[in-house]
Short mmCIF file of C-alpha atoms in Angstrom, two decimals:
data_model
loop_
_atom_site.label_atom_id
_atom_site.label_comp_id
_atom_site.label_asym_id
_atom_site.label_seq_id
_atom_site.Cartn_x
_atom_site.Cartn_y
_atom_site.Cartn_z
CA UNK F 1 0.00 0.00 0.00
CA UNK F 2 1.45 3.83 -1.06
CA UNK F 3 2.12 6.15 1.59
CA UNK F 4 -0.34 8.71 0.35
CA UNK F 5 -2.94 5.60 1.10
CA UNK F 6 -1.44 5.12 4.47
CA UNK F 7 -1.62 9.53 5.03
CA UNK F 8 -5.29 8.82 4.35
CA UNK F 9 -6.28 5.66 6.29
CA UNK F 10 -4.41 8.22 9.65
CA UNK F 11 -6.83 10.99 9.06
CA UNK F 12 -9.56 9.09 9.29
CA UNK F 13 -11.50 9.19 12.59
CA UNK F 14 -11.87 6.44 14.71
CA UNK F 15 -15.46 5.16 14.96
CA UNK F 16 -16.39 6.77 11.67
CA UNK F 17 -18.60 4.82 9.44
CA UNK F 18 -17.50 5.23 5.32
CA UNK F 19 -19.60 4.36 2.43
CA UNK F 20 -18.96 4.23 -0.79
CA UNK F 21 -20.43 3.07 -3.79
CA UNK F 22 -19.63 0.37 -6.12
CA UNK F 23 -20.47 0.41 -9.51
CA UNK F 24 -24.14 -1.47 -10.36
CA UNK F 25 -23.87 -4.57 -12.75
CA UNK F 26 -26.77 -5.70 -14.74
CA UNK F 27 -29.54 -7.74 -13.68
CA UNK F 28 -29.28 -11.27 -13.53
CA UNK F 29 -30.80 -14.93 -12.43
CA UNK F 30 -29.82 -16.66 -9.56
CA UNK F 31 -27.85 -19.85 -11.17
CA UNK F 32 -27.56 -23.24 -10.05
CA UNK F 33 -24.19 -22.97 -9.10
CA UNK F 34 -25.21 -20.64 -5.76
CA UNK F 35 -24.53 -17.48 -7.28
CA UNK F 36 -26.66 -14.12 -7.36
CA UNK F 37 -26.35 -10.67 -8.80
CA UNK F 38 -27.06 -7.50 -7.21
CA UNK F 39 -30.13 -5.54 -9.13
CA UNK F 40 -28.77 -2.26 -8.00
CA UNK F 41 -25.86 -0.22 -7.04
CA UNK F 42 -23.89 -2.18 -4.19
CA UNK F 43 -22.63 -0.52 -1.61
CA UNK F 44 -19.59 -1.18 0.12
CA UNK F 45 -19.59 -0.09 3.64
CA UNK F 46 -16.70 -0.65 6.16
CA UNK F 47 -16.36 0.52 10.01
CA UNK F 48 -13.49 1.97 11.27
CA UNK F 49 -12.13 1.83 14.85
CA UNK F 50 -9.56 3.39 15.96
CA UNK F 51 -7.19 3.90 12.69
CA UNK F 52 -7.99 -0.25 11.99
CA UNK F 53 -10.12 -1.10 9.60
CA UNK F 54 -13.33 -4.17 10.67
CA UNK F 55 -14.68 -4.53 7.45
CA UNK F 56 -18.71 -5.46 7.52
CA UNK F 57 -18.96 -5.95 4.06
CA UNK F 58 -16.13 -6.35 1.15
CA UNK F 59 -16.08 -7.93 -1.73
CA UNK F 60 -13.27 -8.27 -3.96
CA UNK F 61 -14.49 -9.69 -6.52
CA UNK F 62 -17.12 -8.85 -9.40
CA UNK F 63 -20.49 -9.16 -7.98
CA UNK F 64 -22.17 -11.16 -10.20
CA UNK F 65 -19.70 -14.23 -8.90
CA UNK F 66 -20.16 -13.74 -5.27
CA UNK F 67 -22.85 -16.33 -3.73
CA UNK F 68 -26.03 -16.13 -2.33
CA UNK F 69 -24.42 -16.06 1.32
CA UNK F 70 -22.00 -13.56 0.50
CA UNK F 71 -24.61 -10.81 -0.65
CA UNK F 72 -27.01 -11.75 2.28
CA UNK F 73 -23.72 -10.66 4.68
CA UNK F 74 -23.13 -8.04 3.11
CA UNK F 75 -26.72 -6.35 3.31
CA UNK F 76 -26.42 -7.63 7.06
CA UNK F 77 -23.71 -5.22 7.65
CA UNK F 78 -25.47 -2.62 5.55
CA UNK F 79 -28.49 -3.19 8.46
CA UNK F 80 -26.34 -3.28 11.32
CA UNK F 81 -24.03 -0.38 10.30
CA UNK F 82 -27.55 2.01 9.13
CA UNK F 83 -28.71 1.00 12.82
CA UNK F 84 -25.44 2.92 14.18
CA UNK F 85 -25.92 5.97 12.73
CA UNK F 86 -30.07 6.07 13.48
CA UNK F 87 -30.97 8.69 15.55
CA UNK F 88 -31.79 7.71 19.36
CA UNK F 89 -35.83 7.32 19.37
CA UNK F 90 -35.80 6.72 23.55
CA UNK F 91 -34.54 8.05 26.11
CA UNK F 92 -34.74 5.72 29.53
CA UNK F 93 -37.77 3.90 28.16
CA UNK F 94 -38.89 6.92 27.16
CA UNK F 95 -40.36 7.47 22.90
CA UNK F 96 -39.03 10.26 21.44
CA UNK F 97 -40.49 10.43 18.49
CA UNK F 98 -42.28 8.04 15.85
CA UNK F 99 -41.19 6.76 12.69
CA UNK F 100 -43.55 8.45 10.90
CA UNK F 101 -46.43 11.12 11.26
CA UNK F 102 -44.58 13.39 13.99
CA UNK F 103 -43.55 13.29 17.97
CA UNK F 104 -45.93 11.14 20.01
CA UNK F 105 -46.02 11.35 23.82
CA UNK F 106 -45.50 7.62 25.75
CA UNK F 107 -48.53 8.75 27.68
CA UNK F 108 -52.15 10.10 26.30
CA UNK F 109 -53.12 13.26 26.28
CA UNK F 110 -56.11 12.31 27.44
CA UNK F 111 -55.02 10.16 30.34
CA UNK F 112 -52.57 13.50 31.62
CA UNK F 113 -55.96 15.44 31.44
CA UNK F 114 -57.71 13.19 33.25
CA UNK F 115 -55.12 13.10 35.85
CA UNK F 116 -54.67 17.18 36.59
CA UNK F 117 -58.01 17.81 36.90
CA UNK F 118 -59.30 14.12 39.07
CA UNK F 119 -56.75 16.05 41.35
CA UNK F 120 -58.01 18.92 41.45
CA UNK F 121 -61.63 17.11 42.21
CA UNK F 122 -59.60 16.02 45.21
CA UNK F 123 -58.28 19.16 46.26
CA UNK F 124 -61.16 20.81 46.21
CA UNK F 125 -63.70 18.28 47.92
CA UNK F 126 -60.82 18.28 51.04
CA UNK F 127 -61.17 22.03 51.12
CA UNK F 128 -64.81 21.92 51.05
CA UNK F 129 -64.98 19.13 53.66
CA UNK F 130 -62.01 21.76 56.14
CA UNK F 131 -64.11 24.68 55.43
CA UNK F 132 -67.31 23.05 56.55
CA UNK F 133 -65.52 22.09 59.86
CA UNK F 134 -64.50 25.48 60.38
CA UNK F 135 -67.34 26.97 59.47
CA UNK F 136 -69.73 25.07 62.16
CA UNK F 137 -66.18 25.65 64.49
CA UNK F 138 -66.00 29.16 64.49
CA UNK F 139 -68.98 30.45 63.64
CA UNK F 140 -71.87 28.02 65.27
CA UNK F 141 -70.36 26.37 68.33
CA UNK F 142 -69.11 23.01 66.93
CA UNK F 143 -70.65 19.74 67.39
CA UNK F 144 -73.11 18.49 70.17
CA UNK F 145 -75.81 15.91 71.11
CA UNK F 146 -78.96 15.55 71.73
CA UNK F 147 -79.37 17.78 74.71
CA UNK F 148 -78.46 20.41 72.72
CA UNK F 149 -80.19 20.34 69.24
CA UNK F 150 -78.61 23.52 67.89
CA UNK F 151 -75.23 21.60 67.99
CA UNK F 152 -76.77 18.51 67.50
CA UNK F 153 -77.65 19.93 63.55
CA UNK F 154 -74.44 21.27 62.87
CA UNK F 155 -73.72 17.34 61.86
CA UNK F 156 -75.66 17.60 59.17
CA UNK F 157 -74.12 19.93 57.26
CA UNK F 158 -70.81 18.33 58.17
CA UNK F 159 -71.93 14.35 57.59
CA UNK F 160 -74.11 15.43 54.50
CA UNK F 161 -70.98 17.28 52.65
CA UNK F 162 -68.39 14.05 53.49
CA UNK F 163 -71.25 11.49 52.73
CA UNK F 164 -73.81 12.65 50.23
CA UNK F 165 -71.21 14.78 48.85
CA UNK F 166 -67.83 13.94 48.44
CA UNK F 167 -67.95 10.22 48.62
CA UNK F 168 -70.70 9.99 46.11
CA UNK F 169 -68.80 11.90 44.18
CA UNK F 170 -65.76 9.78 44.28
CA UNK F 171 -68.22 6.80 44.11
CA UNK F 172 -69.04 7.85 40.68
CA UNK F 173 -65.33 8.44 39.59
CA UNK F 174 -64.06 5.19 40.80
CA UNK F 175 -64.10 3.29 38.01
CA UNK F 176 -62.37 6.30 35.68
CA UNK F 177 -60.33 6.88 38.59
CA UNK F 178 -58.48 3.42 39.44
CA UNK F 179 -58.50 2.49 35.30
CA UNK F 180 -55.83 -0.25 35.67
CA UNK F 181 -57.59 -1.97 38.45
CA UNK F 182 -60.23 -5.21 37.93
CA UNK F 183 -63.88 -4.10 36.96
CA UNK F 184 -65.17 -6.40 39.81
CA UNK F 185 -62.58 -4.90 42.48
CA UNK F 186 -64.43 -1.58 41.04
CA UNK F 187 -67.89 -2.75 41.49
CA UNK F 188 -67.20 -3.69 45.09
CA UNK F 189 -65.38 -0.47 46.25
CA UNK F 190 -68.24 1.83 44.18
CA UNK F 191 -70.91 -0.42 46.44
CA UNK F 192 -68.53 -0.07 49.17
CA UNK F 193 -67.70 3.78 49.33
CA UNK F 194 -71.88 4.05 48.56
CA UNK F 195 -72.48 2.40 51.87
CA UNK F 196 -70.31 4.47 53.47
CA UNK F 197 -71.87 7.55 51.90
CA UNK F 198 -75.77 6.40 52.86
CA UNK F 199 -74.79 5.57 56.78
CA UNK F 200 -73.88 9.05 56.97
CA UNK F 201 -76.47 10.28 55.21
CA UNK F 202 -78.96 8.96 57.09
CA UNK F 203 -77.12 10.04 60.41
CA UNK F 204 -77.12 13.49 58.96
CA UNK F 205 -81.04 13.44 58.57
CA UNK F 206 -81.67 12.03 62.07
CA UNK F 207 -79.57 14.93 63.52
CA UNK F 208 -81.87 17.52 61.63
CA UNK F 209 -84.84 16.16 62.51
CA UNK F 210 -83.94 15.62 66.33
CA UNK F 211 -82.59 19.44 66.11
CA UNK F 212 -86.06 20.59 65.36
CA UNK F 213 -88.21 18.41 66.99
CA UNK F 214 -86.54 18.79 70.30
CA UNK F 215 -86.09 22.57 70.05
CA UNK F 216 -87.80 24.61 72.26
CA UNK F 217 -90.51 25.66 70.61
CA UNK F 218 -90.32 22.79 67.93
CA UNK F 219 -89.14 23.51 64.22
CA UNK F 220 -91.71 22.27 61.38
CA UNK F 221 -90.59 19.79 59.48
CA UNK F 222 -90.22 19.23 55.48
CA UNK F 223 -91.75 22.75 54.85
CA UNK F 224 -88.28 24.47 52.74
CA UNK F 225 -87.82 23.48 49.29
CA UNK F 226 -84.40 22.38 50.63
CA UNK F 227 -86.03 19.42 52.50
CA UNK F 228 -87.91 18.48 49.28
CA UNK F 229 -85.02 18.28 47.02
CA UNK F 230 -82.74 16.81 50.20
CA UNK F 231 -85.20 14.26 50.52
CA UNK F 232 -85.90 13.47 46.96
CA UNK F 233 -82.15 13.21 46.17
CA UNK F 234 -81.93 10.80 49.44
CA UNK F 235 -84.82 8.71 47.74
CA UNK F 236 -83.19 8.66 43.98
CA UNK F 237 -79.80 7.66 45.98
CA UNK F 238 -81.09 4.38 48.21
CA UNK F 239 -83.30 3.16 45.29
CA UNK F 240 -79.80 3.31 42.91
CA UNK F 241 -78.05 1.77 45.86
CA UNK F 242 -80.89 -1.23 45.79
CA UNK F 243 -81.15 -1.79 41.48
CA UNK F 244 -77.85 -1.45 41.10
CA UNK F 245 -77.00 -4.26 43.39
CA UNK F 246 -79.85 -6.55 41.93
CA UNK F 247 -78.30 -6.06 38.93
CA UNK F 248 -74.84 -5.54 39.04
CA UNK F 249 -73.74 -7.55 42.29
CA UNK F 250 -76.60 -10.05 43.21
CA UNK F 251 -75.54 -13.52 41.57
CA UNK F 252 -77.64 -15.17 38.81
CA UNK F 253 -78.98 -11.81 36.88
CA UNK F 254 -78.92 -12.22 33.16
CA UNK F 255 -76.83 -10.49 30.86
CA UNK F 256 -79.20 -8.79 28.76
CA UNK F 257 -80.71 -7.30 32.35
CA UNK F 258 -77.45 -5.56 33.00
CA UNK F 259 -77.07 -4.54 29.55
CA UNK F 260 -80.93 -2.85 29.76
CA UNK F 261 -79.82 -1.53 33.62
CA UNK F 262 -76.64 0.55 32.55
CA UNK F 263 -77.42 3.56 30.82
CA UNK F 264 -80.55 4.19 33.39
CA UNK F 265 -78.14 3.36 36.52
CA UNK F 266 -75.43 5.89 35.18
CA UNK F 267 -77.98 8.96 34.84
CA UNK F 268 -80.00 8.54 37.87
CA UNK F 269 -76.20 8.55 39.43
CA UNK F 270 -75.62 11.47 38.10
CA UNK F 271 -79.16 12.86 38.20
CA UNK F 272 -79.22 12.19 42.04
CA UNK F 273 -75.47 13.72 42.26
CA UNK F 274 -76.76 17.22 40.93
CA UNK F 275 -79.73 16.85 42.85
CA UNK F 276 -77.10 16.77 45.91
CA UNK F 277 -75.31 19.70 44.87
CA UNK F 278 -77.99 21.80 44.69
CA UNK F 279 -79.89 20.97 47.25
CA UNK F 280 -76.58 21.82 49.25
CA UNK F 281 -76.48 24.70 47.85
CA UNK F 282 -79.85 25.81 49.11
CA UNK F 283 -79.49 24.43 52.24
CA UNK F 284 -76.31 26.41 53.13
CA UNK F 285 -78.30 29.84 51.49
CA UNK F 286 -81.36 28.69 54.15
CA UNK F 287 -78.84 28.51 56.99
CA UNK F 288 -76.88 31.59 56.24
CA UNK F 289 -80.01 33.73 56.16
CA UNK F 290 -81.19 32.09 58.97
CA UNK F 291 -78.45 32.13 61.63
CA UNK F 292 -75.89 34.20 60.55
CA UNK F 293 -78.08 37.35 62.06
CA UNK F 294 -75.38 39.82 64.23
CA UNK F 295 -74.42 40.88 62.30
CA UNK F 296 -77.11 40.04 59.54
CA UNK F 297 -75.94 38.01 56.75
CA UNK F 298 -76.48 40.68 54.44
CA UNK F 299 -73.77 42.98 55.31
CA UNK F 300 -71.23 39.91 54.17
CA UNK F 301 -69.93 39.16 57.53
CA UNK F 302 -66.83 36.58 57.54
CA UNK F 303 -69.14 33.85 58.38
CA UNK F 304 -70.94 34.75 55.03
CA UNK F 305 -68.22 35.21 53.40
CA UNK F 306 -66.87 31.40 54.08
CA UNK F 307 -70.52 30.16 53.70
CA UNK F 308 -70.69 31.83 50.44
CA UNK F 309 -67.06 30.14 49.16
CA UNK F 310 -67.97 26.84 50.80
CA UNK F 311 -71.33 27.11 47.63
CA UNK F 312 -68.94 27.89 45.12
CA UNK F 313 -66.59 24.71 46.22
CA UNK F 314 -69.97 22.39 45.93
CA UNK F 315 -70.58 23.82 42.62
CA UNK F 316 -67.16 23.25 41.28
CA UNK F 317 -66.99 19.50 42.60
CA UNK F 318 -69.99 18.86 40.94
CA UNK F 319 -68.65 19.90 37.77
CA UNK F 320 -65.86 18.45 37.65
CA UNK F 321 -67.32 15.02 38.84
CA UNK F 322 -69.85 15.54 36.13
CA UNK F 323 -67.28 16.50 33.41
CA UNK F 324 -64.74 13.50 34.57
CA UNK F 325 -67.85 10.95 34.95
CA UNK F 326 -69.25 11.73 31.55
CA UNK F 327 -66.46 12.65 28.89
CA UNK F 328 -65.78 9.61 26.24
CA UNK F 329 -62.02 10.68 26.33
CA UNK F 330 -61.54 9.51 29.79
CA UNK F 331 -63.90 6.10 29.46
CA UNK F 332 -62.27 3.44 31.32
CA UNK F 333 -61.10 0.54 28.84
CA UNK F 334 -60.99 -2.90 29.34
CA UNK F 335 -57.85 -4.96 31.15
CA UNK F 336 -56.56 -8.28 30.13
CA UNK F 337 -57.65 -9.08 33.25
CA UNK F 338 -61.60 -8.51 32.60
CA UNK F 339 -61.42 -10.09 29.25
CA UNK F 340 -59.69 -13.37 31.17
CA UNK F 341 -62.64 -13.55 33.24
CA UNK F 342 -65.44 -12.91 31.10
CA UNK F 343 -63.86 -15.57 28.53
CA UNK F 344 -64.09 -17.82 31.31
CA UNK F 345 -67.54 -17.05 32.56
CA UNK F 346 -65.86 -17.16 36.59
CA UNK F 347 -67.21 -13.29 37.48
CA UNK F 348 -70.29 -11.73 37.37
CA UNK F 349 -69.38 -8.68 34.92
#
């Protein structure tokens, strides 16, 4: 080899990749002797390392003589070498970007959504729960029993915004909420957290009633169109807390049932849910105007004030719980895990 070649094989860079082209030869058959020709330009490419040359793919002589094995290694050191110099497409597990159409995110749009704002559902149904205990706190006495019905009622604001409130809320989200867990895992903590919610539901309306029948003189009872709509959400709640366990928990219902159950059971949820919210809403209102009196509840004292922020917090759960419950985006798909046991027949989905 010259010196000028030897000049030139020192400047080359170690780890650089060199291609270069080798004139095309005609088109021909495979023969029977193992041969093969190359259809279009070959290319000779060779990896450097270090000043010493690794060769992945030389061939000395004329192509149409090489043999079948000899082009296949060839284009296998083509592959491997073109792999080399591809651009990194992850990062720790982490996609980059996709072969074709643009970047795509390793995680949904959808899902990240769905996330931030279940969240914020969160954060705000703890601050509405805190400012309810403050508000009875600081501004009404706190909590008492029967020997004292005003304190006795300040549990039902208190029991009524955990219970028929926020749990019902999050009863309603659990299966959007906990996506990745099994659907009958689901169905038992929805049933479960709905329990929870009605026990202190109904505590909430024994301490209201006891607060005015045992006040001296006695309060009426179910006169305020906040009692109506309580009581009528109340009554939408237990009979959803009865079908849906006939139907969705209670062995031996058929499928068809269920089917002809779902889209009925999801809006009276919901419809019952809003019926909550507002009849929260009205409630506080009644309360405010009513007790909040020195001074008056008109001149936006700081107990109306937090009353009047505690309102906005029901309304914004409810909206959110509404938006997260109902938008297609965030629908809960199926887990290999469901599909096992509906193939099988073992669960009552």
């Amino acid at each position: 080899m010259s010196k000028d070649s030897d000049i030139e094989q020192a400047a080359v860079p170690a780890n650089e990749i060199k291609v270069e082209p080798v004139a095309a030869t005609p088109e021909e058959q495979l023969t029977s002797s193992g041969t093969t020709t190359a259809t279009t330009a070959t290319t000779v490419i060779s990896v450097t390392n270090g000043g010493g040359e690794k060769a992945a793919a030389v061939a000395e002589k004329p192509p149409q003589q090489m043999t079948a094995v000899e082009v296949a290694a060839v284009a296998a050191s083509a592959t491997v070498a073109a792999e080399q110099v591809r651009p990194a497409t992850t990062i720790g597990g982490i996609e980059l970007a996709a072969s074709k159409g643009g970047t795509k995110s390793n995680m949904d749009p959808a899902l990240i959504n769905f996330k931030v704002l279940y969240v914020l559902t969160q954060l705000c149904g703890l601050t509405m729960i805190v400012l309810v205990g403050t508000w009875i706190g600081q501004h009404f006495g706190g909590l008492g029993g029967s020997s004292n019905p005003k304190l006795e009622f300040n549990w039902h604001p208190l029991f009524m915004t955990i219970g028929f409130i926020y749990l019902y809320g999050n009863s309603i989200l659990v299966y959007r909420g906990f996506r990745t867990t099994r659907k009958k895992t689901l169905k038992l903590t929805h049933a479960g957290i709905h329990m929870a919610a009605f026990v202190l539901t109904v505590i909430a309306l024994k301490t209201v009633f006891d607060s005015h029948n045992l006040n001296s003189p006695p309060i009426p009872n179910l006169y305020s169109l906040h009692s109506w709509l309580g009581l009528s959400a109340v009554i939408i709640f237990s009979l959803q807390y009865v079908a849906g366990f006939v139907a969705f928990l209670a062995p031996g219902i058929r499928e068809n049932y269920k089917i002809a159950m779902m889209p009925l059971h999801i809006y009276f949820g919901l419809f019952g849910f809003v019926l909550a919210i507002a009849s929260a809403v009205m409630g506080l209102t009644e309360k405010a105007i009513f007790a909040i009196t020195s001074p008056p509840y008109s001149t936006l004292p700081p107990a109306g004030i937090l009353a009047n922020v505690i309102g906005v917090l029901y309304v914004v759960f409810g909206a959110l719980v509404v938006y997260l419950a109902t938008e297609p985006s965030y629908r809960r798909k199926p887990i290999p895990e469901d599909t096992a046991l509906l193939s099988s027949g073992s669960a009552n989905e």
